[in-house]
mmJSON file of the N, C-alpha and C atoms, coordinates in Angstrom:
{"data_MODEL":{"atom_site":{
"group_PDB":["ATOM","ATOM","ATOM","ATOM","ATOM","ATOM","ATOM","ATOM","ATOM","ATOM","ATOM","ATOM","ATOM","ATOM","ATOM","ATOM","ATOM","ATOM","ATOM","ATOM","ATOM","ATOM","ATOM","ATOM","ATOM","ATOM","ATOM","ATOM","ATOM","ATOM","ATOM","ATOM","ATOM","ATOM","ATOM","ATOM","ATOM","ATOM","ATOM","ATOM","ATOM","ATOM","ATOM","ATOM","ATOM","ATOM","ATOM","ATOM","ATOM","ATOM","ATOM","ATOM","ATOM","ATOM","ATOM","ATOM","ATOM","ATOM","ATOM","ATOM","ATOM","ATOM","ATOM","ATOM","ATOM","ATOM","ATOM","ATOM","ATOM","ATOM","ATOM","ATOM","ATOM","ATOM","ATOM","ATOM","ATOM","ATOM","ATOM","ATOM","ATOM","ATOM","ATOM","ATOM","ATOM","ATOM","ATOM","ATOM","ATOM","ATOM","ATOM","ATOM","ATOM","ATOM","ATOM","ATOM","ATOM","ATOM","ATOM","ATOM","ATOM","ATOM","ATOM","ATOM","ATOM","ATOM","ATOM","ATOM","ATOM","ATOM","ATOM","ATOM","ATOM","ATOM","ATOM","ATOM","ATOM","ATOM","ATOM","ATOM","ATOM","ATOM","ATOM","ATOM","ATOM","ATOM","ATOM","ATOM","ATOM","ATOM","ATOM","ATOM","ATOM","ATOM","ATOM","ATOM","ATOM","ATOM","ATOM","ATOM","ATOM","ATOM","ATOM","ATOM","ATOM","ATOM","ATOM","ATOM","ATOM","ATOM","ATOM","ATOM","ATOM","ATOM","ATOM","ATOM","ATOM","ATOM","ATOM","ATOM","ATOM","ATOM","ATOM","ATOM","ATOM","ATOM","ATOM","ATOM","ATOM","ATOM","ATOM","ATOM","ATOM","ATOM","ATOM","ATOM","ATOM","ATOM","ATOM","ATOM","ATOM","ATOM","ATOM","ATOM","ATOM","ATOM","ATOM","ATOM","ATOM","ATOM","ATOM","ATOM","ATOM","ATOM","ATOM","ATOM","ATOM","ATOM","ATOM","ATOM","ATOM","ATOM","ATOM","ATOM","ATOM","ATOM","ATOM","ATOM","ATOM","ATOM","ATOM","ATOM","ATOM","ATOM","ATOM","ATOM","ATOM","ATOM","ATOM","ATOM","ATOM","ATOM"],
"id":[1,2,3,4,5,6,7,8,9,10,11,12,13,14,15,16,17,18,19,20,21,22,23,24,25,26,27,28,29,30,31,32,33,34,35,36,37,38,39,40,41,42,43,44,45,46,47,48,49,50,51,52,53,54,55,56,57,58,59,60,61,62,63,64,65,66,67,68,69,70,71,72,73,74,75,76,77,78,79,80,81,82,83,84,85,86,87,88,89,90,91,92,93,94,95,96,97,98,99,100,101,102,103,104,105,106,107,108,109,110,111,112,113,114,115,116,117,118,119,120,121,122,123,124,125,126,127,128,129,130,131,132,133,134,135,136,137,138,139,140,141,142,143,144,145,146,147,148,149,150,151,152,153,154,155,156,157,158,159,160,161,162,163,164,165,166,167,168,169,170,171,172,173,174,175,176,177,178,179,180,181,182,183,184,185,186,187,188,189,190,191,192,193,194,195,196,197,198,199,200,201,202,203,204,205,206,207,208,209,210,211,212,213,214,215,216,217,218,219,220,221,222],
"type_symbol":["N","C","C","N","C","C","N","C","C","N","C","C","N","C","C","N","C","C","N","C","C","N","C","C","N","C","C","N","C","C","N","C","C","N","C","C","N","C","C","N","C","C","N","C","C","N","C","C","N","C","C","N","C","C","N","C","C","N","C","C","N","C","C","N","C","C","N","C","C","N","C","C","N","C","C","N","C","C","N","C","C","N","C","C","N","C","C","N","C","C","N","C","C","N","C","C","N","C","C","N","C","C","N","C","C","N","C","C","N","C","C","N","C","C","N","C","C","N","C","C","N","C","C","N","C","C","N","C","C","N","C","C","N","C","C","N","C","C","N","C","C","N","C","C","N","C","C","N","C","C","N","C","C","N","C","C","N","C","C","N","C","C","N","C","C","N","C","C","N","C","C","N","C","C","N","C","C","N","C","C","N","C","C","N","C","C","N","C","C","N","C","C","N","C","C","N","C","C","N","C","C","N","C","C","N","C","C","N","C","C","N","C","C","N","C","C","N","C","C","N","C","C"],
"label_atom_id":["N","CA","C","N","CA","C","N","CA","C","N","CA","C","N","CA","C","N","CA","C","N","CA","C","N","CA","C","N","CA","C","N","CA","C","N","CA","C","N","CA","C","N","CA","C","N","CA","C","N","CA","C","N","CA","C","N","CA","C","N","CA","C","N","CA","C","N","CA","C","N","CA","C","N","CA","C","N","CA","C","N","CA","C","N","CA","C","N","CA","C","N","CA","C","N","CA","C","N","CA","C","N","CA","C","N","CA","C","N","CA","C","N","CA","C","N","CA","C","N","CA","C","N","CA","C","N","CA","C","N","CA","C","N","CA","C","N","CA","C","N","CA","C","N","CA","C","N","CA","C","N","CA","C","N","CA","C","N","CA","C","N","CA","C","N","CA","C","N","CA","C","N","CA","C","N","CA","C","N","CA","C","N","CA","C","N","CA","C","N","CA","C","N","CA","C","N","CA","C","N","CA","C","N","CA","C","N","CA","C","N","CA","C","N","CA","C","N","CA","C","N","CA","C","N","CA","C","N","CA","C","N","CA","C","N","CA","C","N","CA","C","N","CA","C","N","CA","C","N","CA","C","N","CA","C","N","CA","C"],
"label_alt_id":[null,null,null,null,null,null,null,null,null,null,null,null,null,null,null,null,null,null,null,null,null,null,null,null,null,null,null,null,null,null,null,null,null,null,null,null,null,null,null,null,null,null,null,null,null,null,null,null,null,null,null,null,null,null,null,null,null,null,null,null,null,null,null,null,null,null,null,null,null,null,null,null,null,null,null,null,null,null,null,null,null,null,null,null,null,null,null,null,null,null,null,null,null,null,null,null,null,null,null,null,null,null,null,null,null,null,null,null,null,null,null,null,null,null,null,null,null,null,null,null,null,null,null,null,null,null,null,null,null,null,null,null,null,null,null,null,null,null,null,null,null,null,null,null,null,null,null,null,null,null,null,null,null,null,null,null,null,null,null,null,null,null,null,null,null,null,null,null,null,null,null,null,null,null,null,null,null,null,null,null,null,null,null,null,null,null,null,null,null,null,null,null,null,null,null,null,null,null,null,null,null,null,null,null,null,null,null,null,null,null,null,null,null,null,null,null,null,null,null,null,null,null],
"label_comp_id":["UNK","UNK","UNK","UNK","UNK","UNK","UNK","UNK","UNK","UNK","UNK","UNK","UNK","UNK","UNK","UNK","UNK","UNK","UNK","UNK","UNK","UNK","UNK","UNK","UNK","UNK","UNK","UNK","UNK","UNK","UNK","UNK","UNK","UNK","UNK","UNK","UNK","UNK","UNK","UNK","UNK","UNK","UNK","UNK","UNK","UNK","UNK","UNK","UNK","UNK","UNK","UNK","UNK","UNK","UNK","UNK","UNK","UNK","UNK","UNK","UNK","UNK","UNK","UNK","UNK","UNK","UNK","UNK","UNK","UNK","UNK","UNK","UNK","UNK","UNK","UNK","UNK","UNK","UNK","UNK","UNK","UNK","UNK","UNK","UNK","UNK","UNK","UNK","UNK","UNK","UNK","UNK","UNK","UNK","UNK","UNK","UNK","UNK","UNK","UNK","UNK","UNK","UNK","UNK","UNK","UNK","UNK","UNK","UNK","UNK","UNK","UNK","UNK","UNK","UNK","UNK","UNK","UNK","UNK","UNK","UNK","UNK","UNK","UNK","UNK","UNK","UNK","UNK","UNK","UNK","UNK","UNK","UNK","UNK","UNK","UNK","UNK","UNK","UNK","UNK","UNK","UNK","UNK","UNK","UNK","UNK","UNK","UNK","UNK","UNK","UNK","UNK","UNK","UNK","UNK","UNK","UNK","UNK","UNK","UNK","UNK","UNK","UNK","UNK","UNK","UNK","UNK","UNK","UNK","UNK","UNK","UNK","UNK","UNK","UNK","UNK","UNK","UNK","UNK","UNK","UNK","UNK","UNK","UNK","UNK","UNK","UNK","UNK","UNK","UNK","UNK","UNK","UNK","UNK","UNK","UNK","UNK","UNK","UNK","UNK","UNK","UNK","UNK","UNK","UNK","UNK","UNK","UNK","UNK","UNK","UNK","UNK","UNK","UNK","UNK","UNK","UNK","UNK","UNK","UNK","UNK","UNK"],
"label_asym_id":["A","A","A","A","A","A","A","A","A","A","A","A","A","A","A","A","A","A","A","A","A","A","A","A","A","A","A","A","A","A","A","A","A","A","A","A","A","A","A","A","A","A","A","A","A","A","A","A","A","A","A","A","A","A","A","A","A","A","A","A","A","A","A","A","A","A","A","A","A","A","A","A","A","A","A","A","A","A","A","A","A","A","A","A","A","A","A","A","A","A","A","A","A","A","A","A","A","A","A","A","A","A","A","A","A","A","A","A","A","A","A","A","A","A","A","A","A","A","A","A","A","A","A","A","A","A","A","A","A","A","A","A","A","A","A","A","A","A","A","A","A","A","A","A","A","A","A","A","A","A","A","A","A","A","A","A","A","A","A","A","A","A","A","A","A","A","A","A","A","A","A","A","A","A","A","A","A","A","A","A","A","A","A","A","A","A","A","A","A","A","A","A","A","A","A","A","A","A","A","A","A","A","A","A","A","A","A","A","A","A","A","A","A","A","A","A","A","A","A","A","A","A"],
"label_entity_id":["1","1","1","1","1","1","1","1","1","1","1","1","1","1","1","1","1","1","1","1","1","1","1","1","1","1","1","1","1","1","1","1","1","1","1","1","1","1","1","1","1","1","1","1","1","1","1","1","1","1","1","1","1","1","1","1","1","1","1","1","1","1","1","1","1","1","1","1","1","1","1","1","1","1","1","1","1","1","1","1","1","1","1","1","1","1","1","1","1","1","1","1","1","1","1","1","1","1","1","1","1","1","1","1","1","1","1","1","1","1","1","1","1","1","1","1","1","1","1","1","1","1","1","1","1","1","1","1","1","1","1","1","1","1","1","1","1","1","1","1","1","1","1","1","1","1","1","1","1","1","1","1","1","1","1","1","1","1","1","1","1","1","1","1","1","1","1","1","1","1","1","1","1","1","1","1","1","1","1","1","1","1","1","1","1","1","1","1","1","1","1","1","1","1","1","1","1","1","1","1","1","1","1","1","1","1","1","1","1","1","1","1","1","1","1","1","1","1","1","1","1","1"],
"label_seq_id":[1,1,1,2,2,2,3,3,3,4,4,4,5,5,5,6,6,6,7,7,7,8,8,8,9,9,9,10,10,10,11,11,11,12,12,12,13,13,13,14,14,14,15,15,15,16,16,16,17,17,17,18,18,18,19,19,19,20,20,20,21,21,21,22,22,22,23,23,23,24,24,24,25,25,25,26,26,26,27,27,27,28,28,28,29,29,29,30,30,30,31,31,31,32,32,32,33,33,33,34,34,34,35,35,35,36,36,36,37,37,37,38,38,38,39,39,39,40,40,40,41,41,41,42,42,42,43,43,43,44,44,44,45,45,45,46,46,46,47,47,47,48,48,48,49,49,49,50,50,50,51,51,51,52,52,52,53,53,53,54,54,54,55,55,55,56,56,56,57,57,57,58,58,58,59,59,59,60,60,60,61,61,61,62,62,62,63,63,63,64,64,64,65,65,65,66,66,66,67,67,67,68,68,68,69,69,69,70,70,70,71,71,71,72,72,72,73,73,73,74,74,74],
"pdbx_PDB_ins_code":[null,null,null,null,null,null,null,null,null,null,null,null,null,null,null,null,null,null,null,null,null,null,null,null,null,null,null,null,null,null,null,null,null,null,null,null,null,null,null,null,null,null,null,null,null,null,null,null,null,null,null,null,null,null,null,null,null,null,null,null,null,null,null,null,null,null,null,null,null,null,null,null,null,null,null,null,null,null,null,null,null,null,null,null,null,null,null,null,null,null,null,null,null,null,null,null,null,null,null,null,null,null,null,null,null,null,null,null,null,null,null,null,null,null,null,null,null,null,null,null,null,null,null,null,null,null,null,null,null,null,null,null,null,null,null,null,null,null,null,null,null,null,null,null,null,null,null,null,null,null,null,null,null,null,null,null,null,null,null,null,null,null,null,null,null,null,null,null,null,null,null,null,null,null,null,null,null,null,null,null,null,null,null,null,null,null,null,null,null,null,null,null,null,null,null,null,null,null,null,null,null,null,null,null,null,null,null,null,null,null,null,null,null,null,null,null,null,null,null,null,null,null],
"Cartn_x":[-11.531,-11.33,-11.908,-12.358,-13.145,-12.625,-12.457,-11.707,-12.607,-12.724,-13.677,-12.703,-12.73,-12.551,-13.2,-12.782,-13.841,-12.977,-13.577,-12.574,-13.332,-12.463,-12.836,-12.775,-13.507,-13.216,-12.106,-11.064,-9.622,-9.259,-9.421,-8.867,-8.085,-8.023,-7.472,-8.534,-7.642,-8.188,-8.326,-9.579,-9.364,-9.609,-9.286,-9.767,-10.782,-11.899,-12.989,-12.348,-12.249,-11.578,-12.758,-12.949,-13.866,-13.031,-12.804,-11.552,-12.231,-13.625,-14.107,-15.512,-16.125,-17.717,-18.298,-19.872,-20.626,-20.722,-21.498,-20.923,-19.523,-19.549,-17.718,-16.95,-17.606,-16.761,-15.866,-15.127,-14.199,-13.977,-14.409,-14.144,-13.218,-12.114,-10.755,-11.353,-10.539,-10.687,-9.088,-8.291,-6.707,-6.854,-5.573,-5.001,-3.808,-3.305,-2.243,-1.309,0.083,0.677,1.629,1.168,1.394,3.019,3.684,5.096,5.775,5.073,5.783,5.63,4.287,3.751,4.856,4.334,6.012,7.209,7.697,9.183,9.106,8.236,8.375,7.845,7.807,7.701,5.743,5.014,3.771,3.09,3.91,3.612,3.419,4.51,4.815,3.913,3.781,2.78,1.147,0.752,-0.588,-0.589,-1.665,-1.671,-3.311,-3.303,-4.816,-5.338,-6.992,-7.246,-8.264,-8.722,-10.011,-10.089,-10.79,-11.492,-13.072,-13.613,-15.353,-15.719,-17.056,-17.517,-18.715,-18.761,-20.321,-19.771,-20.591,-20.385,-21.072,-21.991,-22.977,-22.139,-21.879,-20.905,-19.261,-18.576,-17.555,-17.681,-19.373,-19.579,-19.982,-20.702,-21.334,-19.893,-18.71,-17.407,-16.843,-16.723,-16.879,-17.435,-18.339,-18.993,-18.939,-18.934,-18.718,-17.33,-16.408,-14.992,-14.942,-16.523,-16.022,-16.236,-15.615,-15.674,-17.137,-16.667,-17.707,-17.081,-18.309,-17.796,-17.24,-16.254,-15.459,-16.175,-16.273,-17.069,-16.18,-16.678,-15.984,-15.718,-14.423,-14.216,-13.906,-14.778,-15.116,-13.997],
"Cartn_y":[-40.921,-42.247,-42.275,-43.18,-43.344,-44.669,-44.748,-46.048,-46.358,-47.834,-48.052,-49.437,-49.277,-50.341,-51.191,-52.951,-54.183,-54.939,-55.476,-56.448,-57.449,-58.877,-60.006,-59.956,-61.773,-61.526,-61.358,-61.983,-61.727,-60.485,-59.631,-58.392,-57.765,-58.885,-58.596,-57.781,-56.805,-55.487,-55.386,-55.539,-55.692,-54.057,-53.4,-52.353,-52.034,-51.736,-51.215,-50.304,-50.019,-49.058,-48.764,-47.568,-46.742,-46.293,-46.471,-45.466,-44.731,-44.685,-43.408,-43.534,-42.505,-42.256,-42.726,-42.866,-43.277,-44.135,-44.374,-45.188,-45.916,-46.719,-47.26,-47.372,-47.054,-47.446,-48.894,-48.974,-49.755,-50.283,-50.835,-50.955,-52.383,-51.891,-53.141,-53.313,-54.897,-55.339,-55.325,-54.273,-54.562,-54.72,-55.273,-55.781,-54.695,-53.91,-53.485,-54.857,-54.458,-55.118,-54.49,-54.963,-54.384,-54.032,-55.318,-54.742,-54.247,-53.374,-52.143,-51.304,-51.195,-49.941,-49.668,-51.019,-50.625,-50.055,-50.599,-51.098,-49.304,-47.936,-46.974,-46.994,-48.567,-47.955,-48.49,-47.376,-47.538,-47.42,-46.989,-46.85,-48.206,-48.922,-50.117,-51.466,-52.651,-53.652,-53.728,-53.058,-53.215,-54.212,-55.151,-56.282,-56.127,-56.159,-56.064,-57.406,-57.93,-58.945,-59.744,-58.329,-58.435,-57.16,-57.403,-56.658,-56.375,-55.603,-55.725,-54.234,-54.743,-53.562,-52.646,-53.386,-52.69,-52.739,-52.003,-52.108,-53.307,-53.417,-54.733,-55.95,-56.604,-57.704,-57.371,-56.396,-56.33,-56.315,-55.659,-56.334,-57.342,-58.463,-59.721,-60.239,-60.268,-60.923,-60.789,-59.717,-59.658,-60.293,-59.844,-60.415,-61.834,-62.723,-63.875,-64.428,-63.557,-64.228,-63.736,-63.215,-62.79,-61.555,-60.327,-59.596,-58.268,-57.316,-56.53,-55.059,-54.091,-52.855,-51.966,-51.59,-50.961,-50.02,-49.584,-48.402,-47.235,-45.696,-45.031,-44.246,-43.581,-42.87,-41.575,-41.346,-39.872,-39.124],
"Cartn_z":[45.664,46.197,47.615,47.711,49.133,49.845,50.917,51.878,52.861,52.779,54.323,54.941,56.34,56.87,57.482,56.936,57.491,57.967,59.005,59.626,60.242,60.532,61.342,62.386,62.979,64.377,65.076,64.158,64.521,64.616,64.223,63.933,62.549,61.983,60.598,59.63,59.15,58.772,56.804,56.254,54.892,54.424,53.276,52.858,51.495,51.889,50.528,49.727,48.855,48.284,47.085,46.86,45.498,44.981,43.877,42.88,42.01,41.978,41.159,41.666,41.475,41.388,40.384,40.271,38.835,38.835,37.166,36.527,36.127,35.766,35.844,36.772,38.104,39.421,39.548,40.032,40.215,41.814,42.179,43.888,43.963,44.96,45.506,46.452,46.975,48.205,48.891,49.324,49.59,51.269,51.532,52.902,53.137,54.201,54.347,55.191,54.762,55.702,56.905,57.935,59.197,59.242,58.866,59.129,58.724,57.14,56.381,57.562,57.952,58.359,59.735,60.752,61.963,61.152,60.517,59.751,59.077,59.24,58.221,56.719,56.349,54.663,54.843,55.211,55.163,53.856,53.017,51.624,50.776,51.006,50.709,51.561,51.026,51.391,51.37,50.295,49.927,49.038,49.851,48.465,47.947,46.641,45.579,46.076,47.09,47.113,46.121,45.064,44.225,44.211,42.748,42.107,41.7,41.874,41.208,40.704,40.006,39.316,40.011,40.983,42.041,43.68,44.45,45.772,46.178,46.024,46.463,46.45,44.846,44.87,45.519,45.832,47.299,48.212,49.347,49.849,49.688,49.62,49.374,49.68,48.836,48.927,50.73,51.049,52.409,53.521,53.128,54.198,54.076,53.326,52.684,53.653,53.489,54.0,55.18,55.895,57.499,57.885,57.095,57.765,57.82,58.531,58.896,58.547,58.241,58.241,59.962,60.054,61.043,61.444,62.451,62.987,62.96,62.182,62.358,63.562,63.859,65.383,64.879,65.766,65.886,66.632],
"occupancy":[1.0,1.0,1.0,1.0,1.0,1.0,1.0,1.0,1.0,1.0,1.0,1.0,1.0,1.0,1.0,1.0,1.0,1.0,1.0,1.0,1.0,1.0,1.0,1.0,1.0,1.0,1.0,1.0,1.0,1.0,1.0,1.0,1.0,1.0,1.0,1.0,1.0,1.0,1.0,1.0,1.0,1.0,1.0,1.0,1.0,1.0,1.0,1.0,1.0,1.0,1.0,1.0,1.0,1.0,1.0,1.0,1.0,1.0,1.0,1.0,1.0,1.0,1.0,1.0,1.0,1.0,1.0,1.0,1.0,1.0,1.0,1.0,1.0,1.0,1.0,1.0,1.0,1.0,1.0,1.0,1.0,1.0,1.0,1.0,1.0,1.0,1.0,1.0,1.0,1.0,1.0,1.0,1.0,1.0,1.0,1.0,1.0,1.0,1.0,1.0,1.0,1.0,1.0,1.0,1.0,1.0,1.0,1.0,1.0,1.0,1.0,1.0,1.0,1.0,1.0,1.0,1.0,1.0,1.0,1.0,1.0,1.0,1.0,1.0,1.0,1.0,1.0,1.0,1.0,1.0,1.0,1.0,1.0,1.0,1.0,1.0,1.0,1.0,1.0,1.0,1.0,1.0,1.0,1.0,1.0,1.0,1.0,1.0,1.0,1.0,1.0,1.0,1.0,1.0,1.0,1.0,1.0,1.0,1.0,1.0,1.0,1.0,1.0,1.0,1.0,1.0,1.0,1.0,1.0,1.0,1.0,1.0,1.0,1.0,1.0,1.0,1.0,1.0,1.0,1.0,1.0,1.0,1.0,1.0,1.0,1.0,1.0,1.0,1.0,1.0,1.0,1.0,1.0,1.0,1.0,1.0,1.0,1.0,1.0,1.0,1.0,1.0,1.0,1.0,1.0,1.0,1.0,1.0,1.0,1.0,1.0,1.0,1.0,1.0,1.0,1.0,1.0,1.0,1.0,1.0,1.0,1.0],
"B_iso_or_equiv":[0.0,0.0,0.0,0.0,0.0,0.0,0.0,0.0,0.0,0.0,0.0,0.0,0.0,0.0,0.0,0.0,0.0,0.0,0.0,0.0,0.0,0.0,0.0,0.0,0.0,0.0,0.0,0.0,0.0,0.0,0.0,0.0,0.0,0.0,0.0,0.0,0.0,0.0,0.0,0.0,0.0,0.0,0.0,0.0,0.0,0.0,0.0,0.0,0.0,0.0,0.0,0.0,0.0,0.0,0.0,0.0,0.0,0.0,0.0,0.0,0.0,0.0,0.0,0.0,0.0,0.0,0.0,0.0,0.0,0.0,0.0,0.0,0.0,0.0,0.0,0.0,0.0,0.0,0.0,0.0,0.0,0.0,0.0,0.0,0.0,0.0,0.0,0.0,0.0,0.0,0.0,0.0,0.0,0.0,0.0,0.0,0.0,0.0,0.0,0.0,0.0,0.0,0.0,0.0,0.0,0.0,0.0,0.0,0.0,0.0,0.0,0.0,0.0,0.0,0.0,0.0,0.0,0.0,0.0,0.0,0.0,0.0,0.0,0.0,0.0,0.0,0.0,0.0,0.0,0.0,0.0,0.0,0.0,0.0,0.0,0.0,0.0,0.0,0.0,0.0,0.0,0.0,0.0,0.0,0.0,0.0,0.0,0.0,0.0,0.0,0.0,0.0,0.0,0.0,0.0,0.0,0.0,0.0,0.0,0.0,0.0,0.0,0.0,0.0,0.0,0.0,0.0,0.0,0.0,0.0,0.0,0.0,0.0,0.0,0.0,0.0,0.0,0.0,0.0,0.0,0.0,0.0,0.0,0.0,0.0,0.0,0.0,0.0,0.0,0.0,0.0,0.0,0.0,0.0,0.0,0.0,0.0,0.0,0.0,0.0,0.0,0.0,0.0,0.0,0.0,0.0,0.0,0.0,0.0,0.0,0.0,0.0,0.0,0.0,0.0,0.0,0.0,0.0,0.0,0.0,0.0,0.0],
"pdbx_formal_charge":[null,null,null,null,null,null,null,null,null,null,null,null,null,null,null,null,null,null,null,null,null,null,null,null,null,null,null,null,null,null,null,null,null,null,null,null,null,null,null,null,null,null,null,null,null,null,null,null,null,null,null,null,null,null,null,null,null,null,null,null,null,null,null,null,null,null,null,null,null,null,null,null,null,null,null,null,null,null,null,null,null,null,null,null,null,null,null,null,null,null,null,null,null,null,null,null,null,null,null,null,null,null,null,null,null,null,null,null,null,null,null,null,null,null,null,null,null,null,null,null,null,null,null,null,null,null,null,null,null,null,null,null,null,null,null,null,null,null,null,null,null,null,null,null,null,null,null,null,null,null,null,null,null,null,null,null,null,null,null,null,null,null,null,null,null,null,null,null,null,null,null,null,null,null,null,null,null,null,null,null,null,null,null,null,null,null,null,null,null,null,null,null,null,null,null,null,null,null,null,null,null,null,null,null,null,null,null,null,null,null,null,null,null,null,null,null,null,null,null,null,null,null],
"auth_seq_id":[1,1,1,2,2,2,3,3,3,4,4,4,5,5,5,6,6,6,7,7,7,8,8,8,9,9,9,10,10,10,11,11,11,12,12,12,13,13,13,14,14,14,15,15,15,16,16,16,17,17,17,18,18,18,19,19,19,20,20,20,21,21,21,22,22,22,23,23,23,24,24,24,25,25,25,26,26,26,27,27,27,28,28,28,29,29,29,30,30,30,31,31,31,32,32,32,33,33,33,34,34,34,35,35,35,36,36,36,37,37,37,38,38,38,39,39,39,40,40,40,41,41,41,42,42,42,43,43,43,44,44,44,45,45,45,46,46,46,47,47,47,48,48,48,49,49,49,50,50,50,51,51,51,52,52,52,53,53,53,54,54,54,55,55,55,56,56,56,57,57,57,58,58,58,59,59,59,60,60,60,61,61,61,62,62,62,63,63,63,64,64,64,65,65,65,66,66,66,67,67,67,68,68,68,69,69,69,70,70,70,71,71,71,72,72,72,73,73,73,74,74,74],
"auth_comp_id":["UNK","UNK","UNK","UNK","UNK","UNK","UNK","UNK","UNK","UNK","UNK","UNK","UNK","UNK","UNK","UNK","UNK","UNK","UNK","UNK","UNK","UNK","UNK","UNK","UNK","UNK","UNK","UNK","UNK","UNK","UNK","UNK","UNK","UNK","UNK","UNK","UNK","UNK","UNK","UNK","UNK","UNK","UNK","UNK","UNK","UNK","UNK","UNK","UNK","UNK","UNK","UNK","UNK","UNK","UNK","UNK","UNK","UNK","UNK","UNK","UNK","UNK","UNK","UNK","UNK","UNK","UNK","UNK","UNK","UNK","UNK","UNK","UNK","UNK","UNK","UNK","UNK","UNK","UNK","UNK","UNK","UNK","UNK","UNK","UNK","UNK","UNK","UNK","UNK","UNK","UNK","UNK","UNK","UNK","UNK","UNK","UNK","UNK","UNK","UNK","UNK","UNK","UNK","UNK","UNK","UNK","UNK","UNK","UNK","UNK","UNK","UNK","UNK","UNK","UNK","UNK","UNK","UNK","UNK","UNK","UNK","UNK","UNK","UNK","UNK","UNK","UNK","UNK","UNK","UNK","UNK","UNK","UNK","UNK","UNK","UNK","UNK","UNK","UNK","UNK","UNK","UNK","UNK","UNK","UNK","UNK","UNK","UNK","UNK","UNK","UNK","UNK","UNK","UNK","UNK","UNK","UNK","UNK","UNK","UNK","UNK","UNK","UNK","UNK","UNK","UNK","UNK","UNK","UNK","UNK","UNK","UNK","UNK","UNK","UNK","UNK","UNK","UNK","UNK","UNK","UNK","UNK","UNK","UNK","UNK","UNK","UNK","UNK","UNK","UNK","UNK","UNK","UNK","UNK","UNK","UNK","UNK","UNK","UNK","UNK","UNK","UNK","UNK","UNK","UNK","UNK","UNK","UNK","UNK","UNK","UNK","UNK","UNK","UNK","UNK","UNK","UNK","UNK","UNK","UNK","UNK","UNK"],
"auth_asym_id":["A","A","A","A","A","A","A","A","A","A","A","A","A","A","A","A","A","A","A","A","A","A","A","A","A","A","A","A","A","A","A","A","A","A","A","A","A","A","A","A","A","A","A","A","A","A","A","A","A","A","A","A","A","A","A","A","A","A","A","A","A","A","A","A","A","A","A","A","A","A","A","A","A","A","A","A","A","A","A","A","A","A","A","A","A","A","A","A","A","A","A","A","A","A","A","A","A","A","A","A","A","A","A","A","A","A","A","A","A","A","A","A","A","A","A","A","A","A","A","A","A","A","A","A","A","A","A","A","A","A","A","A","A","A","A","A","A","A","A","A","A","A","A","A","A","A","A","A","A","A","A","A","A","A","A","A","A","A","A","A","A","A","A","A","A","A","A","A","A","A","A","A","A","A","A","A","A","A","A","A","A","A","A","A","A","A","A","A","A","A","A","A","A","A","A","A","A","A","A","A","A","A","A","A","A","A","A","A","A","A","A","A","A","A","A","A","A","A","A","A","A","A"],
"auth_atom_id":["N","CA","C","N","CA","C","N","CA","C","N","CA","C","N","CA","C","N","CA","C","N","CA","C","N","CA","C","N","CA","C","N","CA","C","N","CA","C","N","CA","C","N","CA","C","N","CA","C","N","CA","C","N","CA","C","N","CA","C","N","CA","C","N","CA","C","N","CA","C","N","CA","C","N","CA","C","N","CA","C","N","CA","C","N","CA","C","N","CA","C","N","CA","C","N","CA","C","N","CA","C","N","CA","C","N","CA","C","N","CA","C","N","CA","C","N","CA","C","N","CA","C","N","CA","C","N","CA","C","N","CA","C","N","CA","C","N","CA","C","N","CA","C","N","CA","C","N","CA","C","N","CA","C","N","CA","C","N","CA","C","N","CA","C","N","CA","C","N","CA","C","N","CA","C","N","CA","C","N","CA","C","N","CA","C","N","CA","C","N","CA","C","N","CA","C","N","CA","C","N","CA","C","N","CA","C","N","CA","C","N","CA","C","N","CA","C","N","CA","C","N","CA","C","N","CA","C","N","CA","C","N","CA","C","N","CA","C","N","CA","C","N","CA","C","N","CA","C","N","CA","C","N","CA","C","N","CA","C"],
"pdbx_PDB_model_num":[1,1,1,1,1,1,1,1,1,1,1,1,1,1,1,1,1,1,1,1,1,1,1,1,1,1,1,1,1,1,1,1,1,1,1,1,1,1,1,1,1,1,1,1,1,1,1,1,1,1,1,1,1,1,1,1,1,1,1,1,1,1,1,1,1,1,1,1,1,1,1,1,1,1,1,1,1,1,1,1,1,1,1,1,1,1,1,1,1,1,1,1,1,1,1,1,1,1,1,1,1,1,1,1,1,1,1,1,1,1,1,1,1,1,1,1,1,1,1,1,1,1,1,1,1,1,1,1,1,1,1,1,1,1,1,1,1,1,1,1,1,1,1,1,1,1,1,1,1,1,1,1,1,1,1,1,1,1,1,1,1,1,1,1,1,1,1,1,1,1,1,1,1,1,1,1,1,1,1,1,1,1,1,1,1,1,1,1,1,1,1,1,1,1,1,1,1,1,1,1,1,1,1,1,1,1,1,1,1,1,1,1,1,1,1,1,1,1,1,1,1,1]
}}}
């Protein structure tokens, strides 16, 4: 599984998600929600925003509603 983070100008944070390699990949678009994560249950408040069968059409959806890929820190 592979995770990327994109976000708006706001700061609201969406998540790429790869759930497999290949063929047959599966890529989500989920949101965490912030006040599991304060509140301890960081496990809890992932919401599924979409689904697709390619990277191209999740991004395209993205970028579409705003956001951008996150820069990673080193």
């Amino acid at each position: 599984m592979e995770i990327e983070v994109w976000s708006d100008e706001f700061g609201v944070r969406w998540e790429l998600v790869e759930l497999s390699y290949g063929e047959g990949s599966e890529f989500l678009i989920r949101e965490r929600n912030s006040l599991d994560v304060l509140d301890g249950d960081g496990r809890e408040g992932l919401a599924i925003l979409a689904r697709f069968n390619t990277r191209e059409s999740a991004e395209a959806y993205l970028y579409e509603e705003g956001f951008e890929p996150s820069p990673r820190s080193t």
